[in-house]
mmCIF file of C-alpha atoms in Angstrom:
data_model
loop_
_atom_site.group_PDB
_atom_site.id
_atom_site.type_symbol
_atom_site.label_atom_id
_atom_site.label_comp_id
_atom_site.label_asym_id
_atom_site.label_seq_id
_atom_site.Cartn_x
_atom_site.Cartn_y
_atom_site.Cartn_z
ATOM 1 C CA MET A 57 -17.558 76.259 -7.594
ATOM 2 C CA ASN A 58 -19.173 74.708 -4.488
ATOM 3 C CA ALA A 59 -15.792 73.487 -3.227
ATOM 4 C CA PHE A 60 -15.163 71.848 0.140
ATOM 5 C CA ALA A 61 -11.917 72.119 2.063
ATOM 6 C CA PRO A 62 -9.069 69.948 0.694
ATOM 7 C CA VAL A 63 -8.217 66.855 2.743
ATOM 8 C CA ALA A 64 -4.642 65.561 2.529
ATOM 9 C CA GLY A 65 -4.127 66.318 -1.145
ATOM 10 C CA LEU A 66 -7.729 65.654 -2.082
ATOM 11 C CA SER A 67 -10.556 68.045 -2.764
ATOM 12 C CA VAL A 68 -14.289 67.381 -2.790
ATOM 13 C CA ARG A 69 -16.751 69.496 -4.723
ATOM 14 C CA ALA A 70 -20.273 69.378 -6.120
ATOM 15 C CA ALA A 71 -20.215 68.448 -9.811
ATOM 16 C CA ASP A 72 -22.148 70.461 -12.379
ATOM 17 C CA LEU A 73 -24.271 67.804 -14.115
ATOM 18 C CA ARG A 74 -25.251 70.318 -16.788
ATOM 19 C CA ASP A 75 -21.693 70.159 -18.123
ATOM 20 C CA PRO A 76 -21.330 67.411 -20.804
ATOM 21 C CA GLN A 77 -17.638 66.932 -20.034
ATOM 22 C CA GLU A 78 -18.385 66.552 -16.334
ATOM 23 C CA ARG A 79 -21.053 63.952 -17.056
ATOM 24 C CA SER A 80 -18.713 62.104 -19.399
ATOM 25 C CA ARG A 81 -15.877 61.741 -16.889
ATOM 26 C CA ILE A 82 -18.299 60.716 -14.115
ATOM 27 C CA ASN A 83 -19.836 58.090 -16.397
ATOM 28 C CA ALA A 84 -16.377 56.741 -17.203
ATOM 29 C CA PHE A 85 -15.479 56.470 -13.508
ATOM 30 C CA ALA A 86 -18.842 54.865 -12.714
ATOM 31 C CA ALA A 87 -18.272 52.263 -15.444
ATOM 32 C CA SER A 88 -15.052 51.089 -13.808
ATOM 33 C CA HIS A 89 -15.797 51.633 -10.112
ATOM 34 C CA GLY A 90 -19.511 52.183 -9.545
ATOM 35 C CA ASP A 91 -22.934 50.941 -10.535
ATOM 36 C CA LEU A 92 -26.037 52.092 -12.409
ATOM 37 C CA PHE A 93 -26.988 54.525 -9.656
ATOM 38 C CA HIS A 94 -23.709 56.439 -9.905
ATOM 39 C CA ARG A 95 -24.536 57.493 -13.434
ATOM 40 C CA PRO A 96 -25.322 61.238 -13.503
ATOM 41 C CA GLN A 97 -28.454 60.489 -15.542
ATOM 42 C CA TRP A 98 -29.983 58.870 -12.470
ATOM 43 C CA SER A 99 -29.476 61.886 -10.223
ATOM 44 C CA ALA A 100 -30.681 64.248 -12.934
ATOM 45 C CA ALA A 101 -33.828 62.179 -13.521
ATOM 46 C CA VAL A 102 -34.654 62.146 -9.786
ATOM 47 C CA GLU A 103 -34.316 65.926 -9.712
ATOM 48 C CA GLN A 104 -36.322 66.410 -12.890
ATOM 49 C CA GLY A 105 -39.042 63.868 -12.094
ATOM 50 C CA CYS A 106 -39.518 64.478 -8.371
ATOM 51 C CA GLY A 107 -38.015 67.882 -7.666
ATOM 52 C CA HIS A 108 -35.327 66.558 -5.281
ATOM 53 C CA LYS A 109 -32.218 68.711 -5.642
ATOM 54 C CA SER A 110 -29.125 66.817 -6.712
ATOM 55 C CA HIS A 111 -25.778 67.273 -4.937
ATOM 56 C CA TYR A 112 -23.313 65.124 -6.861
ATOM 57 C CA LEU A 113 -20.072 65.062 -4.869
ATOM 58 C CA VAL A 114 -16.791 64.155 -6.563
ATOM 59 C CA ALA A 115 -13.410 63.639 -4.926
ATOM 60 C CA GLU A 116 -10.407 64.696 -6.992
ATOM 61 C CA ALA A 117 -6.707 64.055 -6.568
ATOM 62 C CA ALA A 118 -4.199 66.881 -6.647
ATOM 63 C CA GLY A 119 -3.815 66.516 -10.418
ATOM 64 C CA GLY A 120 -7.560 66.720 -11.032
ATOM 65 C CA SER A 121 -8.245 63.027 -11.711
ATOM 66 C CA LEU A 122 -11.358 61.540 -10.142
ATOM 67 C CA ALA A 123 -10.806 59.622 -6.905
ATOM 68 C CA GLY A 124 -14.385 58.993 -5.792
ATOM 69 C CA LEU A 125 -18.099 59.620 -6.287
ATOM 70 C CA LEU A 126 -21.073 60.203 -4.027
ATOM 71 C CA PRO A 127 -24.382 61.168 -5.667
ATOM 72 C CA LEU A 128 -26.837 62.651 -3.152
ATOM 73 C CA SER A 129 -30.500 63.589 -3.497
ATOM 74 C CA GLU A 130 -31.945 66.158 -1.104
ATOM 75 C CA VAL A 131 -35.312 64.669 -0.184
ATOM 76 C CA ARG A 132 -37.789 66.717 1.818
ATOM 77 C CA SER A 133 -41.120 65.302 2.913
ATOM 78 C CA ALA A 134 -43.803 66.437 5.336
ATOM 79 C CA LEU A 135 -44.478 62.770 6.084
ATOM 80 C CA PHE A 136 -40.981 61.277 6.273
ATOM 81 C CA GLY A 137 -38.746 64.248 7.048
ATOM 82 C CA SER A 138 -35.651 65.548 5.282
ATOM 83 C CA VAL A 139 -32.610 63.520 4.283
ATOM 84 C CA LEU A 140 -29.649 63.428 1.945
ATOM 85 C CA VAL A 141 -29.812 59.994 0.348
ATOM 86 C CA SER A 142 -27.442 58.219 -1.985
ATOM 87 C CA THR A 143 -29.155 57.689 -4.253
ATOM 88 C CA GLY A 144 -32.704 58.900 -4.537
ATOM 89 C CA PHE A 145 -35.008 55.958 -5.430
ATOM 90 C CA GLY A 146 -31.943 53.774 -6.006
ATOM 91 C CA VAL A 147 -30.858 50.569 -4.301
ATOM 92 C CA GLY A 148 -27.164 51.409 -4.664
ATOM 93 C CA GLY A 149 -25.079 54.482 -5.304
ATOM 94 C CA GLY A 150 -23.159 54.776 -2.045
ATOM 95 C CA ILE A 151 -19.558 55.926 -1.778
ATOM 96 C CA VAL A 152 -17.137 54.531 -4.363
ATOM 97 C CA ALA A 153 -13.524 55.644 -4.154
ATOM 98 C CA THR A 154 -10.032 54.613 -5.111
ATOM 99 C CA SER A 155 -8.765 54.975 -1.536
ATOM 100 C CA ASP A 156 -10.010 55.044 2.038
ATOM 101 C CA GLU A 157 -8.814 58.633 2.199
ATOM 102 C CA ALA A 158 -11.077 59.650 -0.684
ATOM 103 C CA ALA A 159 -14.004 57.725 0.801
ATOM 104 C CA GLU A 160 -13.669 59.464 4.158
ATOM 105 C CA ALA A 161 -13.332 62.851 2.466
ATOM 106 C CA LEU A 162 -16.622 62.255 0.649
ATOM 107 C CA ALA A 163 -18.336 61.146 3.867
ATOM 108 C CA THR A 164 -17.100 64.241 5.694
ATOM 109 C CA ALA A 165 -18.303 66.468 2.876
ATOM 110 C CA ALA A 166 -21.698 64.764 2.835
ATOM 111 C CA TRP A 167 -22.267 65.380 6.535
ATOM 112 C CA SER A 168 -21.091 68.975 6.202
ATOM 113 C CA LEU A 169 -23.600 69.422 3.371
ATOM 114 C CA ALA A 170 -26.358 67.911 5.533
ATOM 115 C CA GLU A 171 -25.635 70.426 8.273
ATOM 116 C CA ARG A 172 -25.712 73.350 5.837
ATOM 117 C CA THR A 173 -28.961 72.202 4.229
ATOM 118 C CA ARG A 174 -30.498 71.331 7.615
ATOM 119 C CA CYS A 175 -31.023 67.688 6.764
ATOM 120 C CA PRO A 176 -30.956 65.658 10.002
ATOM 121 C CA SER A 177 -29.554 62.540 8.345
ATOM 122 C CA VAL A 178 -27.538 61.125 5.471
ATOM 123 C CA GLU A 179 -28.328 57.650 4.093
ATOM 124 C CA LEU A 180 -25.850 55.695 1.973
ATOM 125 C CA ARG A 181 -27.077 52.709 -0.016
ATOM 126 C CA GLY A 182 -24.154 50.378 -0.476
ATOM 127 C CA GLY A 183 -20.553 51.327 -1.042
ATOM 128 C CA GLN A 184 -18.003 51.854 1.697
ATOM 129 C CA VAL A 185 -19.298 52.366 5.250
ATOM 130 C CA PRO A 186 -17.584 55.493 6.638
ATOM 131 C CA LEU A 187 -15.873 55.425 10.018
ATOM 132 C CA GLY A 188 -18.264 56.255 12.817
ATOM 133 C CA TRP A 189 -21.417 55.799 10.714
ATOM 134 C CA GLN A 190 -24.091 53.303 11.695
ATOM 135 C CA ARG A 191 -24.624 50.168 9.646
ATOM 136 C CA LYS A 192 -28.085 49.136 8.545
ATOM 137 C CA ASP A 193 -28.258 45.509 7.482
ATOM 138 C CA GLY A 194 -30.538 42.499 7.803
ATOM 139 C CA VAL A 195 -33.346 44.246 5.911
ATOM 140 C CA TYR A 196 -32.602 43.822 2.201
ATOM 141 C CA ALA A 197 -30.885 41.307 -0.034
ATOM 142 C CA GLY A 198 -29.728 41.765 -3.605
ATOM 143 C CA PHE A 199 -30.206 39.180 -6.343
ATOM 144 C CA ALA A 200 -27.904 38.967 -9.357
ATOM 145 C CA ARG A 201 -26.307 36.217 -11.425
ATOM 146 C CA ASP A 202 -24.748 35.578 -14.805
ATOM 147 C CA LEU A 203 -27.032 35.555 -17.837
ATOM 148 C CA PRO A 204 -26.278 32.836 -20.389
ATOM 149 C CA ALA A 205 -26.580 33.426 -24.123
ATOM 150 C CA GLY A 206 -29.350 31.797 -26.158
ATOM 151 C CA ASP A 207 -32.941 30.819 -25.395
ATOM 152 C CA GLU A 208 -32.258 27.205 -24.433
ATOM 153 C CA ALA A 209 -29.343 28.108 -22.181
ATOM 154 C CA ILE A 210 -31.472 30.725 -20.437
ATOM 155 C CA LEU A 211 -34.258 28.197 -19.878
ATOM 156 C CA LYS A 212 -31.874 25.552 -18.564
ATOM 157 C CA ALA A 213 -30.437 28.042 -16.061
ATOM 158 C CA ILE A 214 -33.892 28.419 -14.472
ATOM 159 C CA PRO A 215 -34.682 25.829 -11.751
ATOM 160 C CA ARG A 216 -36.952 23.004 -12.874
ATOM 161 C CA LYS A 217 -40.191 24.055 -11.156
ATOM 162 C CA GLN A 218 -39.894 27.665 -12.249
ATOM 163 C CA ARG A 219 -38.889 26.555 -15.746
ATOM 164 C CA ALA A 220 -42.138 24.588 -15.961
ATOM 165 C CA GLU A 221 -44.082 27.758 -15.120
ATOM 166 C CA VAL A 222 -42.268 29.644 -17.864
ATOM 167 C CA ARG A 223 -43.022 26.918 -20.409
ATOM 168 C CA ARG A 224 -46.709 27.036 -19.467
ATOM 169 C CA ALA A 225 -46.743 30.807 -19.886
ATOM 170 C CA LEU A 226 -45.166 30.519 -23.320
ATOM 171 C CA GLY A 227 -48.126 28.456 -24.496
ATOM 172 C CA LEU A 228 -50.845 30.897 -23.456
ATOM 173 C CA GLY A 229 -50.806 33.149 -26.509
ATOM 174 C CA LEU A 230 -49.292 36.197 -24.841
ATOM 175 C CA GLU A 231 -47.753 39.021 -26.871
ATOM 176 C CA VAL A 232 -44.652 40.998 -25.980
ATOM 177 C CA THR A 233 -43.606 44.526 -26.947
ATOM 178 C CA VAL A 234 -40.426 46.442 -26.155
ATOM 179 C CA GLY A 235 -40.028 50.189 -26.521
ATOM 180 C CA ALA A 236 -39.989 53.569 -24.823
ATOM 181 C CA GLY A 237 -42.674 55.457 -26.727
ATOM 182 C CA ALA A 238 -45.912 56.955 -25.457
ATOM 183 C CA SER A 239 -47.896 53.706 -25.726
ATOM 184 C CA ASP A 240 -45.176 51.771 -23.870
ATOM 185 C CA ARG A 241 -45.144 54.357 -21.092
ATOM 186 C CA ASP A 242 -48.936 54.425 -20.823
ATOM 187 C CA ALA A 243 -49.156 50.635 -20.557
ATOM 188 C CA HIS A 244 -46.341 50.465 -18.014
ATOM 189 C CA TYR A 245 -47.862 53.069 -15.725
ATOM 190 C CA ARG A 246 -51.291 51.419 -15.890
ATOM 191 C CA VAL A 247 -49.834 48.061 -14.897
ATOM 192 C CA TYR A 248 -47.292 49.288 -12.373
ATOM 193 C CA SER A 249 -49.694 51.587 -10.545
ATOM 194 C CA GLU A 250 -52.212 48.765 -10.094
ATOM 195 C CA SER A 251 -49.457 46.379 -9.000
ATOM 196 C CA VAL A 252 -48.115 48.594 -6.212
ATOM 197 C CA ARG A 253 -51.612 49.593 -5.072
ATOM 198 C CA ASN A 254 -52.398 45.909 -4.630
ATOM 199 C CA LEU A 255 -49.281 45.635 -2.459
ATOM 200 C CA GLY A 256 -50.378 48.585 -0.342
ATOM 201 C CA THR A 257 -47.677 51.017 -1.433
ATOM 202 C CA PRO A 258 -47.991 54.371 -3.230
ATOM 203 C CA VAL A 259 -47.001 54.706 -6.863
ATOM 204 C CA PHE A 260 -44.133 56.979 -7.918
ATOM 205 C CA PRO A 261 -44.828 60.033 -10.067
ATOM 206 C CA ARG A 262 -45.053 59.196 -13.745
ATOM 207 C CA ALA A 263 -42.705 62.133 -14.340
ATOM 208 C CA LEU A 264 -39.933 60.097 -12.676
ATOM 209 C CA PHE A 265 -40.318 57.252 -15.172
ATOM 210 C CA ASP A 266 -40.503 59.687 -18.094
ATOM 211 C CA ALA A 267 -37.347 61.465 -16.947
ATOM 212 C CA MET A 268 -35.454 58.168 -16.565
ATOM 213 C CA LEU A 269 -36.424 57.027 -20.068
ATOM 214 C CA ASP A 270 -35.656 60.403 -21.611
ATOM 215 C CA LEU A 271 -32.240 60.829 -19.972
ATOM 216 C CA PHE A 272 -31.029 57.229 -20.291
ATOM 217 C CA GLY A 273 -32.131 57.002 -23.929
ATOM 218 C CA GLY A 274 -31.127 53.677 -25.456
ATOM 219 C CA ASP A 275 -29.906 52.413 -22.075
ATOM 220 C CA ALA A 276 -33.493 51.995 -20.819
ATOM 221 C CA ASP A 277 -36.711 50.522 -22.167
ATOM 222 C CA ILE A 278 -40.064 49.006 -21.251
ATOM 223 C CA LEU A 279 -41.065 45.397 -21.902
ATOM 224 C CA THR A 280 -44.800 44.695 -21.694
ATOM 225 C CA VAL A 281 -46.756 41.442 -21.865
ATOM 226 C CA TRP A 282 -50.234 41.652 -23.451
ATOM 227 C CA LYS A 283 -53.289 39.446 -23.791
ATOM 228 C CA ASP A 284 -56.016 40.364 -26.266
ATOM 229 C CA GLY A 285 -54.880 43.984 -26.352
ATOM 230 C CA ALA A 286 -54.707 44.444 -22.572
ATOM 231 C CA PRO A 287 -51.369 44.902 -20.753
ATOM 232 C CA LEU A 288 -50.906 42.306 -18.023
ATOM 233 C CA ALA A 289 -47.296 42.786 -16.891
ATOM 234 C CA SER A 290 -44.705 45.445 -17.601
ATOM 235 C CA VAL A 291 -41.181 46.321 -16.500
ATOM 236 C CA LEU A 292 -38.939 49.353 -16.976
ATOM 237 C CA SER A 293 -35.327 48.180 -17.229
ATOM 238 C CA PHE A 294 -31.866 49.735 -17.473
ATOM 239 C CA TYR A 295 -28.731 48.457 -19.203
ATOM 240 C CA PHE A 296 -25.266 49.274 -17.891
ATOM 241 C CA GLY A 297 -21.908 47.566 -18.048
ATOM 242 C CA GLY A 298 -23.256 44.364 -19.591
ATOM 243 C CA THR A 299 -25.940 44.036 -16.909
ATOM 244 C CA VAL A 300 -29.700 44.389 -17.266
ATOM 245 C CA TYR A 301 -31.532 45.907 -14.307
ATOM 246 C CA PRO A 302 -35.295 45.198 -14.329
ATOM 247 C CA TYR A 303 -36.266 47.961 -11.944
ATOM 248 C CA TRP A 304 -39.899 49.059 -11.892
ATOM 249 C CA GLY A 305 -42.045 46.085 -12.820
ATOM 250 C CA GLY A 306 -45.277 44.417 -11.863
ATOM 251 C CA GLY A 307 -48.436 42.726 -13.015
ATOM 252 C CA THR A 308 -52.153 43.269 -12.715
ATOM 253 C CA ALA A 309 -54.518 40.893 -10.929
ATOM 254 C CA ALA A 310 -55.479 39.584 -14.369
ATOM 255 C CA ALA A 311 -51.857 38.567 -14.992
ATOM 256 C CA ARG A 312 -51.882 35.654 -12.546
ATOM 257 C CA PRO A 313 -53.814 32.985 -14.487
ATOM 258 C CA PHE A 314 -51.666 33.732 -17.538
ATOM 259 C CA ARG A 315 -48.388 33.622 -15.592
ATOM 260 C CA ALA A 316 -47.580 36.943 -17.254
ATOM 261 C CA ASN A 317 -44.844 37.865 -14.760
ATOM 262 C CA ASP A 318 -43.018 34.617 -15.472
ATOM 263 C CA HIS A 319 -43.336 35.265 -19.199
ATOM 264 C CA MET A 320 -42.135 38.842 -18.735
ATOM 265 C CA TYR A 321 -38.893 38.047 -16.937
ATOM 266 C CA PHE A 322 -38.006 35.211 -19.302
ATOM 267 C CA GLU A 323 -38.599 37.489 -22.284
ATOM 268 C CA LEU A 324 -36.484 40.179 -20.634
ATOM 269 C CA MET A 325 -33.647 37.701 -20.194
ATOM 270 C CA ARG A 326 -33.893 36.830 -23.896
ATOM 271 C CA HIS A 327 -34.055 40.478 -24.890
ATOM 272 C CA ALA A 328 -31.118 41.461 -22.673
ATOM 273 C CA SER A 329 -29.018 38.544 -23.906
ATOM 274 C CA ALA A 330 -29.683 39.611 -27.500
ATOM 275 C CA ARG A 331 -28.448 43.090 -26.535
ATOM 276 C CA GLY A 332 -25.194 41.552 -25.313
ATOM 277 C CA CYS A 333 -25.878 41.527 -21.571
ATOM 278 C CA THR A 334 -24.126 38.806 -19.602
ATOM 279 C CA ARG A 335 -25.585 39.506 -16.157
ATOM 280 C CA PHE A 336 -29.111 39.863 -14.775
ATOM 281 C CA ASP A 337 -29.581 42.025 -11.674
ATOM 282 C CA PHE A 338 -32.995 41.259 -10.153
ATOM 283 C CA GLY A 339 -32.651 44.135 -7.695
ATOM 284 C CA ARG A 340 -33.256 44.071 -3.980
ATOM 285 C CA SER A 341 -36.086 42.591 -1.902
ATOM 286 C CA LYS A 342 -36.895 42.687 1.770
ATOM 287 C CA LEU A 343 -36.171 39.485 3.657
ATOM 288 C CA GLY A 344 -39.198 37.298 4.178
ATOM 289 C CA THR A 345 -41.338 38.827 1.433
ATOM 290 C CA GLY A 346 -43.033 37.242 -1.559
ATOM 291 C CA ALA A 347 -40.659 39.050 -3.915
ATOM 292 C CA TYR A 348 -37.695 37.562 -2.024
ATOM 293 C CA ALA A 349 -39.101 34.040 -2.474
ATOM 294 C CA PHE A 350 -40.004 34.684 -6.121
ATOM 295 C CA LYS A 351 -36.425 35.608 -6.997
ATOM 296 C CA LYS A 352 -35.013 32.575 -5.181
ATOM 297 C CA ASN A 353 -37.399 30.414 -7.211
ATOM 298 C CA TRP A 354 -35.660 31.725 -10.335
ATOM 299 C CA GLY A 355 -32.319 30.455 -9.070
ATOM 300 C CA PHE A 356 -30.942 33.708 -7.679
ATOM 301 C CA GLU A 357 -29.037 33.514 -4.402
ATOM 302 C CA PRO A 358 -29.670 36.408 -1.994
ATOM 303 C CA GLN A 359 -26.705 38.568 -1.096
ATOM 304 C CA PRO A 360 -27.120 40.713 2.057
ATOM 305 C CA LEU A 361 -27.082 44.447 1.395
ATOM 306 C CA VAL A 362 -25.337 46.752 3.845
ATOM 307 C CA TYR A 363 -26.445 50.369 4.058
ATOM 308 C CA SER A 364 -25.245 53.057 6.466
ATOM 309 C CA PHE A 365 -26.424 56.336 7.886
ATOM 310 C CA LYS A 366 -25.434 59.222 10.103
ATOM 311 C CA GLY A 367 -27.854 61.257 12.169
ATOM 312 C CA ALA A 368 -31.519 60.365 12.505
ATOM 313 C CA ASN A 369 -32.642 56.951 11.267
ATOM 314 C CA ARG A 370 -35.656 57.402 8.982
ATOM 315 C CA GLU A 371 -38.235 54.625 8.972
ATOM 316 C CA THR A 372 -39.734 54.127 5.508
ATOM 317 C CA ASN A 373 -40.020 50.334 5.446
ATOM 318 C CA PRO A 374 -43.678 49.502 4.627
ATOM 319 C CA LEU A 375 -43.320 46.239 6.554
ATOM 320 C CA SER A 376 -42.738 48.199 9.745
ATOM 321 C CA ARG A 377 -45.461 48.013 12.396
ATOM 322 C CA LYS A 378 -45.595 51.793 12.152
ATOM 323 C CA TYR A 379 -47.159 51.575 8.679
ATOM 324 C CA ARG A 380 -49.173 48.356 8.984
ATOM 325 C CA LEU A 381 -52.546 50.146 9.130
ATOM 326 C CA GLN A 382 -51.684 52.535 6.293
ATOM 327 C CA VAL A 383 -50.657 49.653 4.033
ATOM 328 C CA ALA A 384 -53.892 47.787 4.732
ATOM 329 C CA VAL A 385 -55.966 50.877 3.953
ATOM 330 C CA TRP A 386 -54.007 51.659 0.790
ATOM 331 C CA LYS A 387 -54.725 48.224 -0.672
ATOM 332 C CA LYS A 388 -58.438 49.017 -0.566
ATOM 333 C CA LEU A 389 -58.266 52.418 -2.269
ATOM 334 C CA PRO A 390 -59.877 52.813 -5.700
ATOM 335 C CA LEU A 391 -57.108 52.826 -8.276
ATOM 336 C CA TRP A 392 -57.928 56.361 -9.463
ATOM 337 C CA LEU A 393 -57.557 57.682 -5.907
ATOM 338 C CA ALA A 394 -54.359 55.712 -5.232
ATOM 339 C CA ASN A 395 -52.866 57.091 -8.457
ATOM 340 C CA ARG A 396 -53.792 60.636 -7.516
ATOM 341 C CA ALA A 397 -52.504 60.515 -3.942
ATOM 342 C CA GLY A 398 -49.654 58.046 -4.444
ATOM 343 C CA PRO A 399 -47.087 60.302 -6.143
ATOM 344 C CA PHE A 400 -47.331 62.884 -3.334
ATOM 345 C CA VAL A 401 -46.545 60.205 -0.741
ATOM 346 C CA ALA A 402 -44.002 58.205 -2.760
ATOM 347 C CA ARG A 403 -42.038 61.307 -3.741
ATOM 348 C CA GLY A 404 -41.020 61.692 -0.115
ATOM 349 C CA LEU A 405 -39.655 58.167 0.240
ATOM 350 C CA GLY A 406 -36.554 58.895 -1.777
#
């Protein structure tokens, strides 16, 4: 049963994500207390797409009702070391609990699991910061705001200068598709892999994107912007709790003169609004980066993100001086080589 020792009327155990009833009750708790990254589909997709073992910890009260969640991915990398991270490839997914007691029980269980699996550290992305754990802040900010209904209302909510860019993009004869089929996935990976190579970072395995789309089903899709049959910009998004999460997106070098990224995010806002979403979560960006400025230009106010860790502090920030040379070299790699080597490197980032 993978049970941990009870703590003051609570018990913590590893959930069996193969059990439909287990997944259902976790999803229900995540809908009221957690975020997208607490959904069991996320942990399962990380395991399926990247091979990182999932340890989904649940805290239960004496009567068996859920009192807290902590999804953990066991990430092992020859380059970046081993870690239990909550959650793998997510920007959230830290401890959520109905009481401080449940939160501390989950933190204790996580560190015990790290010791048994010989992982020198545990990283929590968001959620409650456990007692005695180290805070990590001042690196990332999150960007989210309400999403109005209707095309004109969406346009008016965009600041004037950025709105002008969107209007220009709308007049450039671009086409938009939305789906999750083979052609959508092919176009997305072509665009996204070029986009991250140009930024000097390795691309994730395509198997990760496939697993996310397969397991989330109708709660995920790909929106792609085309010009004359060529994909210019593409984004893989998730939908949860009335919020759209554009998560893995980017544009090619050819996208710039057509303002394809501007067109893409406006079209995603329209698409999400039509689906009934009332909030747009632009994800996280590192302070001082172009992505940070881009999101502010759209009228999103940055909200500092607080992470925490226990044990060794892994350094995976590509802006770190430690990786400055590697980033510069990666930008110059032929795309075919970056796509071949990238998944091996990116898989270890977690």
